[in-house]
Amino acid sequence: QSALTQPASVSGSPGQSITISCTGTSSDVGSYNLVSWYQQHPGKAPKLMIYEGSKRPSGVSNRFSGSKSGNTASLTISGLQAEDEADYYCCSYAGSSTSYVFGTGTKVTVL
Amino acid sequence: QITLTESGPTLVKPTQTLTLTCTFSGFSLSTSGVGVGWIRQPPGKALEWLALIYWDDDKRYSPSLKSRLTITKDTSKNQVVLTMTNMDPVDTATYYCAHINLGYFVMDVWGQGTTVTVSS
């Protein structure tokens, strides 16, 4: 099972919107609407930001939104803020045997 | 409130077996739809899913590491144990455990992680 593909880095200015892509296959992202997104600040544990592709856990800002088209999921951060600077990982359910596969990770820089 | 805490050795020698414990509170592993997973992250690299165990003792392993991993649970102690055999320097990483909500197939709450270095 190969890792999902994400861009290594994405940057934007405060207030702008950015989108991070997460490309998988028909065995994972394409088969299930079960993509989650995690934010990880340096030295910290990942924090769940989006689950089931587009749902936000309680307490997560509505500036974060998720979507999916075919084998690619996306995370959009609108109204970019300095605190959004972090690494972001997607994760997809991939069936009962493989279970989960993570993305390669994207470093978001706020210019 | 769900919390998870990982514990284990910080340093292991090559070829040794690593044993990590995840101690949790705020949920029971005897409750339907609940699981605990293990994930690792080598320094400066991406997250990698390793294994999980569900409330009904169903277990799943990463295909690439399946031969080296064993996951067990002790419901009475609120603990999940992961063992990894034949450790190698490439296994140096921060190891996390996480609560799994099977209703959404999501690892929604994570521990703070424990760092393991493999070196002679």
PDB file of C-alpha atoms in Angstrom, chain B residues 3-112:
ATOM      1  CA  THR B   3      -6.759  10.829  26.801  1.00  0.00           C
ATOM      2  CA  LEU B   4      -4.047   8.406  25.698  1.00  0.00           C
ATOM      3  CA  THR B   5      -0.467   8.110  26.931  1.00  0.00           C
ATOM      4  CA  GLU B   6       2.295   6.095  25.290  1.00  0.00           C
ATOM      5  CA  SER B   7       5.108   4.563  27.308  1.00  0.00           C
ATOM      6  CA  GLY B   8       8.095   2.367  26.644  1.00  0.00           C
ATOM      7  CA  PRO B   9      11.865   2.409  26.255  1.00  0.00           C
ATOM      8  CA  THR B  10      13.515   5.410  24.669  1.00  0.00           C
ATOM      9  CA  LEU B  11      16.463   3.376  23.395  1.00  0.00           C
ATOM     10  CA  VAL B  12      16.582  -0.139  21.989  1.00  0.00           C
ATOM     11  CA  LYS B  13      19.384  -2.040  20.327  1.00  0.00           C
ATOM     12  CA  PRO B  14      19.197  -3.444  16.799  1.00  0.00           C
ATOM     13  CA  THR B  15      17.539  -6.886  16.627  1.00  0.00           C
ATOM     14  CA  GLN B  16      15.795  -6.348  19.966  1.00  0.00           C
ATOM     15  CA  THR B  17      12.033  -6.406  20.446  1.00  0.00           C
ATOM     16  CA  LEU B  18      10.237  -3.147  21.227  1.00  0.00           C
ATOM     17  CA  THR B  19       7.255  -3.186  23.573  1.00  0.00           C
ATOM     18  CA  LEU B  20       5.091  -0.073  23.786  1.00  0.00           C
ATOM     19  CA  THR B  21       2.089   0.490  26.020  1.00  0.00           C
ATOM     20  CA  CYS B  22      -0.824   2.827  25.391  1.00  0.00           C
ATOM     21  CA  THR B  23      -2.726   3.654  28.566  1.00  0.00           C
ATOM     22  CA  PHE B  24      -6.012   5.421  28.022  1.00  0.00           C
ATOM     23  CA  SER B  25      -8.939   6.951  29.866  1.00  0.00           C
ATOM     24  CA  GLY B  26     -12.333   8.355  28.940  1.00  0.00           C
ATOM     25  CA  PHE B  27     -13.480   5.295  27.013  1.00  0.00           C
ATOM     26  CA  SER B  28     -13.601   1.525  27.275  1.00  0.00           C
ATOM     27  CA  LEU B  29     -12.245  -0.944  24.755  1.00  0.00           C
ATOM     28  CA  SER B  30     -15.174  -3.177  25.526  1.00  0.00           C
ATOM     29  CA  THR B  31     -17.578  -0.648  23.979  1.00  0.00           C
ATOM     30  CA  SER B  32     -18.838  -1.500  20.510  1.00  0.00           C
ATOM     31  CA  GLY B  33     -17.356   0.642  17.736  1.00  0.00           C
ATOM     32  CA  VAL B  34     -14.197   1.600  19.571  1.00  0.00           C
ATOM     33  CA  GLY B  35     -10.601   0.837  18.680  1.00  0.00           C
ATOM     34  CA  VAL B  36      -7.020   1.891  19.359  1.00  0.00           C
ATOM     35  CA  GLY B  37      -4.418   2.322  16.674  1.00  0.00           C
ATOM     36  CA  TRP B  38      -0.659   2.821  16.538  1.00  0.00           C
ATOM     37  CA  ILE B  39       1.070   5.239  14.179  1.00  0.00           C
ATOM     38  CA  ARG B  40       4.732   6.207  13.910  1.00  0.00           C
ATOM     39  CA  GLN B  41       6.677   9.119  12.491  1.00  0.00           C
ATOM     40  CA  PRO B  42      10.431   8.973  11.790  1.00  0.00           C
ATOM     41  CA  PRO B  43      12.255  12.259  12.394  1.00  0.00           C
ATOM     42  CA  GLY B  44      11.326  14.753   9.690  1.00  0.00           C
ATOM     43  CA  LYS B  45       9.177  12.230   7.844  1.00  0.00           C
ATOM     44  CA  ALA B  46       5.521  11.388   7.333  1.00  0.00           C
ATOM     45  CA  LEU B  47       3.100   9.511   9.517  1.00  0.00           C
ATOM     46  CA  GLU B  48       2.802   5.753   8.998  1.00  0.00           C
ATOM     47  CA  TRP B  49      -0.080   3.625  10.244  1.00  0.00           C
ATOM     48  CA  LEU B  50       1.101   0.435  11.989  1.00  0.00           C
ATOM     49  CA  ALA B  51      -1.712  -1.521  13.610  1.00  0.00           C
ATOM     50  CA  LEU B  52      -5.089  -1.368  15.302  1.00  0.00           C
ATOM     51  CA  ILE B  53      -7.266  -3.387  17.611  1.00  0.00           C
ATOM     52  CA  TYR B  54     -11.035  -3.149  17.961  1.00  0.00           C
ATOM     53  CA  TRP B  55     -13.363  -3.715  20.911  1.00  0.00           C
ATOM     54  CA  ASP B  56     -14.147  -7.224  19.664  1.00  0.00           C
ATOM     55  CA  ASP B  57     -10.414  -8.112  19.564  1.00  0.00           C
ATOM     56  CA  ASP B  58     -10.303  -7.873  15.774  1.00  0.00           C
ATOM     57  CA  LYS B  59      -6.774  -6.843  14.778  1.00  0.00           C
ATOM     58  CA  ARG B  60      -5.308  -5.282  11.646  1.00  0.00           C
ATOM     59  CA  TYR B  61      -1.673  -4.703  10.675  1.00  0.00           C
ATOM     60  CA  SER B  62       0.205  -2.695   8.109  1.00  0.00           C
ATOM     61  CA  PRO B  63       0.939  -5.156   5.274  1.00  0.00           C
ATOM     62  CA  SER B  64       4.578  -4.048   5.110  1.00  0.00           C
ATOM     63  CA  LEU B  65       5.200  -4.655   8.832  1.00  0.00           C
ATOM     64  CA  LYS B  66       2.734  -7.411   9.583  1.00  0.00           C
ATOM     65  CA  SER B  67       5.369 -10.078  10.224  1.00  0.00           C
ATOM     66  CA  ARG B  68       6.993  -7.970  12.951  1.00  0.00           C
ATOM     67  CA  LEU B  69       3.986  -6.571  14.795  1.00  0.00           C
ATOM     68  CA  THR B  70       1.669  -7.874  17.491  1.00  0.00           C
ATOM     69  CA  ILE B  71      -1.091  -5.832  19.120  1.00  0.00           C
ATOM     70  CA  THR B  72      -2.999  -6.860  22.215  1.00  0.00           C
ATOM     71  CA  LYS B  73      -5.390  -5.271  24.681  1.00  0.00           C
ATOM     72  CA  ASP B  74      -6.043  -5.505  28.389  1.00  0.00           C
ATOM     73  CA  THR B  75      -9.521  -4.111  28.854  1.00  0.00           C
ATOM     74  CA  SER B  76      -9.365  -4.248  32.653  1.00  0.00           C
ATOM     75  CA  LYS B  77      -6.241  -2.086  32.687  1.00  0.00           C
ATOM     76  CA  ASN B  78      -7.334   0.218  29.841  1.00  0.00           C
ATOM     77  CA  GLN B  79      -4.157  -0.602  27.959  1.00  0.00           C
ATOM     78  CA  VAL B  80      -3.104  -1.616  24.472  1.00  0.00           C
ATOM     79  CA  VAL B  81       0.335  -3.095  23.882  1.00  0.00           C
ATOM     80  CA  LEU B  82       2.264  -3.081  20.610  1.00  0.00           C
ATOM     81  CA  THR B  83       5.329  -5.258  20.113  1.00  0.00           C
ATOM     82  CA  MET B  84       7.693  -4.898  17.187  1.00  0.00           C
ATOM     83  CA  THR B  85      10.396  -7.499  16.667  1.00  0.00           C
ATOM     84  CA  ASN B  86      13.824  -7.271  15.088  1.00  0.00           C
ATOM     85  CA  MET B  87      14.234  -3.530  15.531  1.00  0.00           C
ATOM     86  CA  ASP B  88      16.462  -1.653  13.098  1.00  0.00           C
ATOM     87  CA  PRO B  89      17.790   1.918  13.080  1.00  0.00           C
ATOM     88  CA  VAL B  90      15.208   2.781  10.404  1.00  0.00           C
ATOM     89  CA  ASP B  91      12.535   2.113  13.046  1.00  0.00           C
ATOM     90  CA  THR B  92      13.719   5.162  14.984  1.00  0.00           C
ATOM     91  CA  ALA B  93      10.593   7.288  15.299  1.00  0.00           C
ATOM     92  CA  THR B  94       7.983   8.860  17.503  1.00  0.00           C
ATOM     93  CA  TYR B  95       5.275   6.306  18.143  1.00  0.00           C
ATOM     94  CA  TYR B  96       1.698   7.466  18.728  1.00  0.00           C
ATOM     95  CA  CYS B  97      -1.439   5.661  19.814  1.00  0.00           C
ATOM     96  CA  ALA B  98      -4.872   6.990  18.940  1.00  0.00           C
ATOM     97  CA  HIS B  99      -8.539   6.386  19.748  1.00  0.00           C
ATOM     98  CA  ILE B 100     -10.509   5.085  16.784  1.00  0.00           C
ATOM     99  CA  ASN B 101     -14.150   5.925  16.282  1.00  0.00           C
ATOM    100  CA  LEU B 102     -15.313   3.141  14.035  1.00  0.00           C
ATOM    101  CA  GLY B 103     -18.538   4.979  13.311  1.00  0.00           C
ATOM    102  CA  TYR B 104     -16.511   7.400  11.218  1.00  0.00           C
ATOM    103  CA  PHE B 105     -13.403   5.267  10.636  1.00  0.00           C
ATOM    104  CA  VAL B 106     -11.320   8.047  12.114  1.00  0.00           C
ATOM    105  CA  MET B 107      -8.425   8.252  14.548  1.00  0.00           C
ATOM    106  CA  ASP B 108      -9.824  11.211  16.416  1.00  0.00           C
ATOM    107  CA  VAL B 109      -7.802  11.591  19.608  1.00  0.00           C
ATOM    108  CA  TRP B 110      -4.056  11.018  19.785  1.00  0.00           C
ATOM    109  CA  GLY B 111      -1.547  10.599  22.550  1.00  0.00           C
ATOM    110  CA  GLN B 112       1.455  12.903  22.790  1.00  0.00           C
TER     111      GLN B 112
END
